[in-house]
Coordinates of C-alpha atoms (C1' of nucleotides) in Angstrom, one line a residue:
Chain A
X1 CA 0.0 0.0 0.0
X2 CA 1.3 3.3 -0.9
X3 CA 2.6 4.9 2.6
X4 CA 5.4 7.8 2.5
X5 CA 8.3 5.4 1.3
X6 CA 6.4 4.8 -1.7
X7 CA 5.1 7.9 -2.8
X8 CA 8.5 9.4 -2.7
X9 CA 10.2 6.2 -4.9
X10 CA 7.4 7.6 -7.2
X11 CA 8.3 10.9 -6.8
X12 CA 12.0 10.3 -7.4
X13 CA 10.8 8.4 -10.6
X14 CA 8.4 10.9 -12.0
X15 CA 10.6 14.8 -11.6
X16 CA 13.3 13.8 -14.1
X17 CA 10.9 12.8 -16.3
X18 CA 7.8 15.6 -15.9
X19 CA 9.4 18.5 -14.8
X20 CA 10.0 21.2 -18.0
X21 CA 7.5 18.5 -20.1
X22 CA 4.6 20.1 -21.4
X23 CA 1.2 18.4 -21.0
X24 CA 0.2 17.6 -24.9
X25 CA -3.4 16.0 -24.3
X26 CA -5.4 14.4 -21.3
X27 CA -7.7 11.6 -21.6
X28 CA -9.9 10.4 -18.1
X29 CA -11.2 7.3 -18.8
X30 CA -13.1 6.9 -15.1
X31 CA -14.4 10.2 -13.8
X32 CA -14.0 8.3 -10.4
X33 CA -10.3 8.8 -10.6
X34 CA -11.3 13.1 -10.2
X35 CA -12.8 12.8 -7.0
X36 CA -10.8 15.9 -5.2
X37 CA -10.9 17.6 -8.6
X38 CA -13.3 20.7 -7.8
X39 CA -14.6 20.4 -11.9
X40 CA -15.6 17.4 -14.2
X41 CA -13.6 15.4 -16.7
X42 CA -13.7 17.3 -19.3
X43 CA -12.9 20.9 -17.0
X44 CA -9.8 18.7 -15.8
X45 CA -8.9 18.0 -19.4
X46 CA -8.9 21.7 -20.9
X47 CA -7.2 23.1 -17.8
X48 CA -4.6 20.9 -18.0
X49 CA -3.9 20.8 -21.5
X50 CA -0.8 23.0 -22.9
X51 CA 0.3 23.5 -19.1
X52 CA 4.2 23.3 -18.3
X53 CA 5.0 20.8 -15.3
X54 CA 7.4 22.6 -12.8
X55 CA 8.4 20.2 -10.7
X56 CA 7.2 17.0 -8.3
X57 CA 6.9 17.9 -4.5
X58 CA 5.1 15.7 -2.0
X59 CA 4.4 16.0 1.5
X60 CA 3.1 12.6 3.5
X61 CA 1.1 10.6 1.2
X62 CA 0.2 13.7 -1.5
X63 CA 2.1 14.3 -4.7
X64 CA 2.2 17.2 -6.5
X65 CA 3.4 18.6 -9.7
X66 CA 2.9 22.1 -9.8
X67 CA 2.1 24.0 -13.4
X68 CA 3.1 26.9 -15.1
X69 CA 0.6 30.1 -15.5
X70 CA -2.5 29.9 -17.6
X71 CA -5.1 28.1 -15.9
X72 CA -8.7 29.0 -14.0
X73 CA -6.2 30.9 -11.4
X74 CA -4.6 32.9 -14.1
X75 CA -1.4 34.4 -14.8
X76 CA -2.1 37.0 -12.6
X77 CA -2.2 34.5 -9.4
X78 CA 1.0 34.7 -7.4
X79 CA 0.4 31.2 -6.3
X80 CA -0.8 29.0 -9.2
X81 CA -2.1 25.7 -9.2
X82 CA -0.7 22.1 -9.1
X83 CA -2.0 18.7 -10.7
X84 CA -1.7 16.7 -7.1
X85 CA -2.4 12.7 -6.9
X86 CA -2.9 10.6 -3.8
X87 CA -2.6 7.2 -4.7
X88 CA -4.8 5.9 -2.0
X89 CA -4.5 2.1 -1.9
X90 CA -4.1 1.1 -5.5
X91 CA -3.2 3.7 -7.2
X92 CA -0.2 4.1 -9.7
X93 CA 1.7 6.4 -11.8
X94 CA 3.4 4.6 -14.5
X95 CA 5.5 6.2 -17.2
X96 CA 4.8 4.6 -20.5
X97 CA 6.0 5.4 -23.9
X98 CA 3.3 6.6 -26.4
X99 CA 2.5 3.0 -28.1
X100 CA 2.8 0.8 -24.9
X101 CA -0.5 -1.0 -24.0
X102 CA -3.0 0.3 -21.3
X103 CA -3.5 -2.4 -19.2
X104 CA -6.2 -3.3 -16.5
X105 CA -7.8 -0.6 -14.4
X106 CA -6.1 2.3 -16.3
X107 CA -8.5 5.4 -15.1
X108 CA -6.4 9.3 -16.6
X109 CA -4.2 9.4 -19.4
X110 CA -1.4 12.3 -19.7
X111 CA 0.4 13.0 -22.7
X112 CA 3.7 14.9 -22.4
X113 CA 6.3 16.4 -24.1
X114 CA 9.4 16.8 -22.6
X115 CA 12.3 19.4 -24.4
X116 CA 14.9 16.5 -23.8
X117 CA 12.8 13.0 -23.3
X118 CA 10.4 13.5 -26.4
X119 CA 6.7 12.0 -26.6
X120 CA 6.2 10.1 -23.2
X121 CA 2.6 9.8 -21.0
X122 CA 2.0 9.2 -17.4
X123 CA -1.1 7.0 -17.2
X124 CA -2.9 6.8 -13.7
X125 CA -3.5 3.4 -12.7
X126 CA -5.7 2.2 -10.1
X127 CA -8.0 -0.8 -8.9
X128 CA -9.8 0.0 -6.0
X129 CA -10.5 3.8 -7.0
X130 CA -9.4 5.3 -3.7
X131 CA -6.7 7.3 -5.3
X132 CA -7.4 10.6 -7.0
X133 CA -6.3 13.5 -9.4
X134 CA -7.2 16.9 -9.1
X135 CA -5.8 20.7 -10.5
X136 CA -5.6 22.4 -6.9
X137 CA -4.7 26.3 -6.0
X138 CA -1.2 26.2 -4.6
X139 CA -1.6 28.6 -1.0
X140 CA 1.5 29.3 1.4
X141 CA 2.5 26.7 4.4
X142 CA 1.4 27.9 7.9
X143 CA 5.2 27.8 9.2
X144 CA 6.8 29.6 5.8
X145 CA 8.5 26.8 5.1
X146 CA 8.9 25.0 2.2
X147 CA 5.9 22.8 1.5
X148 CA 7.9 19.6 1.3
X149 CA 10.2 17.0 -0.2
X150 CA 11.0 18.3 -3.7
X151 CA 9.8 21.6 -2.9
X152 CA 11.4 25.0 -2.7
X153 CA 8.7 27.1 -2.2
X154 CA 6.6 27.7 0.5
X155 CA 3.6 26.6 -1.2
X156 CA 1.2 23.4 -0.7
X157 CA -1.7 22.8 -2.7
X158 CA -4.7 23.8 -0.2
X159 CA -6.3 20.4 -0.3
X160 CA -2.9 19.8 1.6
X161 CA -2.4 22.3 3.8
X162 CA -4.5 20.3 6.9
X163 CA -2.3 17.8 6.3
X164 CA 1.1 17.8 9.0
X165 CA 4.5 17.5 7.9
X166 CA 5.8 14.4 7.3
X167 CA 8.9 13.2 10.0
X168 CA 11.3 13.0 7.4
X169 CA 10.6 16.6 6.5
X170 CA 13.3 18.9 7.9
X171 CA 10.7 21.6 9.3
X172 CA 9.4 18.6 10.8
X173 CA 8.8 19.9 14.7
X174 CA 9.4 17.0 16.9
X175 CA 8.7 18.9 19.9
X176 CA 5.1 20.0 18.6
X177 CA 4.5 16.3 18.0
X178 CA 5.5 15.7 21.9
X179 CA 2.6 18.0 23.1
X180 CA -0.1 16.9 21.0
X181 CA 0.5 13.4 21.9
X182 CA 0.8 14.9 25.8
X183 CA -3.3 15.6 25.0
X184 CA -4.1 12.9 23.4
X185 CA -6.2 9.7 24.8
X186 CA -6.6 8.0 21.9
X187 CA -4.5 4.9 21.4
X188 CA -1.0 5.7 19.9
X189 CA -1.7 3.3 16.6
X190 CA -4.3 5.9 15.7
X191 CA -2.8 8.9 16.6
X192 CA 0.2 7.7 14.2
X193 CA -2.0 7.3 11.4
X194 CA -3.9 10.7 12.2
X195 CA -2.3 12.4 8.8
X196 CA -3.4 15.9 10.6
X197 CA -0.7 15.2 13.6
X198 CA 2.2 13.3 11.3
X199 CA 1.8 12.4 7.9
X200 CA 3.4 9.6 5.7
X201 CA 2.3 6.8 8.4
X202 CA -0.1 4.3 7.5
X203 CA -1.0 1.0 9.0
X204 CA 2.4 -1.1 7.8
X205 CA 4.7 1.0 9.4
X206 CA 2.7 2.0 12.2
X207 CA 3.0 -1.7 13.0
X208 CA 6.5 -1.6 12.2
X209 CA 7.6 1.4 14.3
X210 CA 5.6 -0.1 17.0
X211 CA 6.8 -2.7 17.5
X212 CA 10.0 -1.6 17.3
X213 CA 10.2 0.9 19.9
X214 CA 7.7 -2.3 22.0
X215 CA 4.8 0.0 22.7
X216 CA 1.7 -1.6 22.4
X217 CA -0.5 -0.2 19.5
X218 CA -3.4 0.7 22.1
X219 CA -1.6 2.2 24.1
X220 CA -2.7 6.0 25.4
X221 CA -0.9 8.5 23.6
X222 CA -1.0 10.6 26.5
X223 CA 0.3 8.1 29.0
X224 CA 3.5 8.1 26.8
X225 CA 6.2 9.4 28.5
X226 CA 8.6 11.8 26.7
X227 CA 11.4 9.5 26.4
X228 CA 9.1 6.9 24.8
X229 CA 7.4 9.4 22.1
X230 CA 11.3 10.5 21.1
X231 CA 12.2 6.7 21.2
X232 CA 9.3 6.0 18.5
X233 CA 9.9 9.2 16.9
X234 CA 13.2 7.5 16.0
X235 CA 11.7 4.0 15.0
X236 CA 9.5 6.0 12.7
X237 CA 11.9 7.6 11.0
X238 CA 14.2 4.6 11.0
X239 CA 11.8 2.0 9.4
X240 CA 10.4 5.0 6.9
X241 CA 14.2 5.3 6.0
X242 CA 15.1 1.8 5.2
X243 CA 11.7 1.7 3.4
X244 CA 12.8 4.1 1.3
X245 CA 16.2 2.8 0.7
X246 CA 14.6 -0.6 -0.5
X247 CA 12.0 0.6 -2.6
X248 CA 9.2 0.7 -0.4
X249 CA 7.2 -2.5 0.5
X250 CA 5.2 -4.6 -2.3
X251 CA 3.0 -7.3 -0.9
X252 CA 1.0 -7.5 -4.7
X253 CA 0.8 -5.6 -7.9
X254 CA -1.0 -2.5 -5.6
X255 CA 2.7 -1.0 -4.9
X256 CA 5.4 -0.7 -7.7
X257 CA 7.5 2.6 -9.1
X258 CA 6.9 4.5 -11.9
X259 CA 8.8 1.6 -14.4
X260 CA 6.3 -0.9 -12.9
X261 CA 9.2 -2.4 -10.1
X262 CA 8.3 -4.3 -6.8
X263 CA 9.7 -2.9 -3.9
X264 CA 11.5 -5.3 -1.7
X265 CA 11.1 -3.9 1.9
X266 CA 7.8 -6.5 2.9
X267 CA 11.5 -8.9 3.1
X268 CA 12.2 -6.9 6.2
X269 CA 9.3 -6.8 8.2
X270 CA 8.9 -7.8 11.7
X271 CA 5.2 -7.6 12.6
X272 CA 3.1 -6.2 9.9
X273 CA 1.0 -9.3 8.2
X274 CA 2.9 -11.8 10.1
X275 CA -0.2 -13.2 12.7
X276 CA 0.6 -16.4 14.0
X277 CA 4.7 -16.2 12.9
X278 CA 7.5 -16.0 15.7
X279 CA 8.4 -12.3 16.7
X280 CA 11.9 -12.2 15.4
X281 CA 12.7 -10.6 18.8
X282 CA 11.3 -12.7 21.5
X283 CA 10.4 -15.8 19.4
X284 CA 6.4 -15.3 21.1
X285 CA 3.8 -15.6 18.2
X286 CA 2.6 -12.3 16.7
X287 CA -0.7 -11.4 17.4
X288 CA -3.0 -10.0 15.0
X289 CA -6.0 -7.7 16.2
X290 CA -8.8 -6.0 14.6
X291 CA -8.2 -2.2 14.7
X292 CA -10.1 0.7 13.4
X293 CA -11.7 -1.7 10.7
X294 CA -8.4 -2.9 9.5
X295 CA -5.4 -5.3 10.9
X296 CA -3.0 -4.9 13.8
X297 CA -0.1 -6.8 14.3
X298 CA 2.2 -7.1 17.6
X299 CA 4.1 -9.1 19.6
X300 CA 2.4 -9.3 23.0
X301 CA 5.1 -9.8 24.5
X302 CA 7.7 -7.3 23.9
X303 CA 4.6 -4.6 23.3
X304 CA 3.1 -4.7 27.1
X305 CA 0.3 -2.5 27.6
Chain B
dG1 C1' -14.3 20.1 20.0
dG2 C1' -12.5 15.5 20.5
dA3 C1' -13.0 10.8 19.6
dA4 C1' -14.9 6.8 17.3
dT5 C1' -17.1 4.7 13.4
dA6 C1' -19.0 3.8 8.8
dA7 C1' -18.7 4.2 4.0
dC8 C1' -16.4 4.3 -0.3
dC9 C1' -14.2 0.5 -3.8
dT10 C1' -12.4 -3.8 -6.5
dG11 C1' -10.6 -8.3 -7.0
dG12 C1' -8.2 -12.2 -5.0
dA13 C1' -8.8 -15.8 -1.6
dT14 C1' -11.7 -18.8 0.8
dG15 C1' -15.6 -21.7 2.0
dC16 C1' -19.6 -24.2 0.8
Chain C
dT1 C1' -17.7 -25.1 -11.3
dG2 C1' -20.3 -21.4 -9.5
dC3 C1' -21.8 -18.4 -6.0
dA4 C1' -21.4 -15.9 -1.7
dT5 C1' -18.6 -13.9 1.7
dC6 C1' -14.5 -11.9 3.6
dC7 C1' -10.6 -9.0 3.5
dA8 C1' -7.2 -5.4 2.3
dG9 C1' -6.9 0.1 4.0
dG10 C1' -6.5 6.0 3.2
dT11 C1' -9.5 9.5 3.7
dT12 C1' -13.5 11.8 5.0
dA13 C1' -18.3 12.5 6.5
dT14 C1' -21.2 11.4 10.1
dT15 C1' -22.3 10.3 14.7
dC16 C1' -21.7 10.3 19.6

DNA sequence: GGAATAACCTGGATGC
DNA sequence: TGCATCCAGGTTATTC
């Protein structure tokens, strides 16, 4: 499932190729696939058509590419707009030269032309339909900051701007983090995947972080002592890391890059999906609980409540 | 206002 | 073989 490692292995694949290409036609094949587009498919179609990609930022789960002048906002808006895509559980961008097949579950074509690359397309992929495209008004960050990996201005597209900064971002505050946890009394597994309080985390590396830094997944994020919430801080970062270095994890055809790759980090992990296996720890059987209407995986033993 | 829950969606896996 | 059911989970609207 596409969590923070594997938007930004996307990421890394798409700039090279978009950024300086010019859009030369767009083709939605499912309006479902325009969800957080404020406009229908045929609106999403003219506006982007003839637009210049600047760039490929991202911030958590959300990718964006934002686009030269001359759209609904304008030339005259100091901001601009941005083509931004969450991928949600399914969803792919795949680069794809101009005669290659479309394949299953293909939902928004883009045609581009790139001053260096020639003819290519980025086609938007996806199964289950929880990802989206949309052309978004880019607004400034809260903190002034830039908006986020790949990103030199201080602008986020404003669908994103509720959403908190990821903790490999370096305006990333980890003391904020510490005092919102101080007030919360939900369990920590949902607070980690509360995108509004840290982005990037869904429920594999939750689990993974977890159990890592052996805090039980219900546990109270207030009850957390400081040391503990700095200790999984840490774990976070770590597992996000050595996500990212292996390509981010691939359990089906849901997750691959932009050339259509498996990752290879679902090798290397120690709890998620893994009910009923020996912890590699303790050698105690991971557990696997209902949780929030999806899976939970710990080792009872190292993660006491 | 904070917290919890349901709904959205598709296709593979499983059971009968 | 065919059909029904379950399961996966990110985001958001709704409910408490």
């Amino acid at each position: 499932m596409p969590e923070l490692p594997e938007v930004e292995v996307v990421r890394l694949g798409l700039s090279p190729a978009v950024t300086d290409a010019v859009i030369s036609g767009v083709e939605v094949f499912d309006s479902r696939a325009l969800t957080r587009h404020d406009g229908d498919a045929s609106d999403f179609e003219v506006r982007l058509g003839g637009r210049r990609i600047v760039g490929a930022a991202r911030r958590g789960k959300f990718l964006w590419m934002p686009l030269s002048p001359g759209g609904a906002a304008g030339a005259g808006d100091p901001a601009g707009e941005a083509l931004v895509a969450h991928l949600g559980m399914s969803g792919q961008l795949l680069l794809r030269a101009p005669g290659a097949e479309d394949g299953r579950h293909l939902r928004v074509r883009v045609g581009l032309e790139h001053p260096e690359h020639g003819e290519m397309r980025v086609d938007f992929v996806d199964q289950r339909t929880f990802g989206s495209l949309a052309i978004d008004a880019l607004v400034p960050t809260a903190d002034g900051a830039p908006a986020g990996w790949g990103s030199g201005e201080a602008l986020v597209p404003s669908q994103v701007a509720h959403i908190a900064r990821d903790p490999l971002d370096a305006a990333f505050d980890d003391r904020r983090l510490v005092n919102v946890l101080a007030r919360k009394n939900s369990a920590i597994k949902r607070v980690l995947l509360d995108q509004t309080v840290i982005s990037g985390v869904g429920n594999i590396y939750a689990d993974e972080a977890l159990w890592a830094a052996r805090i039980h997944p219900e546990t109270a994020a207030s009850a957390l002592p400081t040391r503990s919430v700095n200790r999984l801080l840490a774990e976070v970062r770590a597992v996000l890391n050595k996500a990212l270095v292996e390509g981010g994890t691939s359990f089906d055809a849901q997750y691959v890059n932009v050339n259509g790759e498996a990752g290879y980090f679902a090798h290397s992990l120690n709890a998620y999906g893994r009910g009923g296996a020996p912890c590699p720890r303790c050698g105690g059987p991971i557990k696997r609980d209902s949780f929030m209407n999806r899976s939970s995986h710990f080792c009872p033993r190292c993660q006491r409540r």
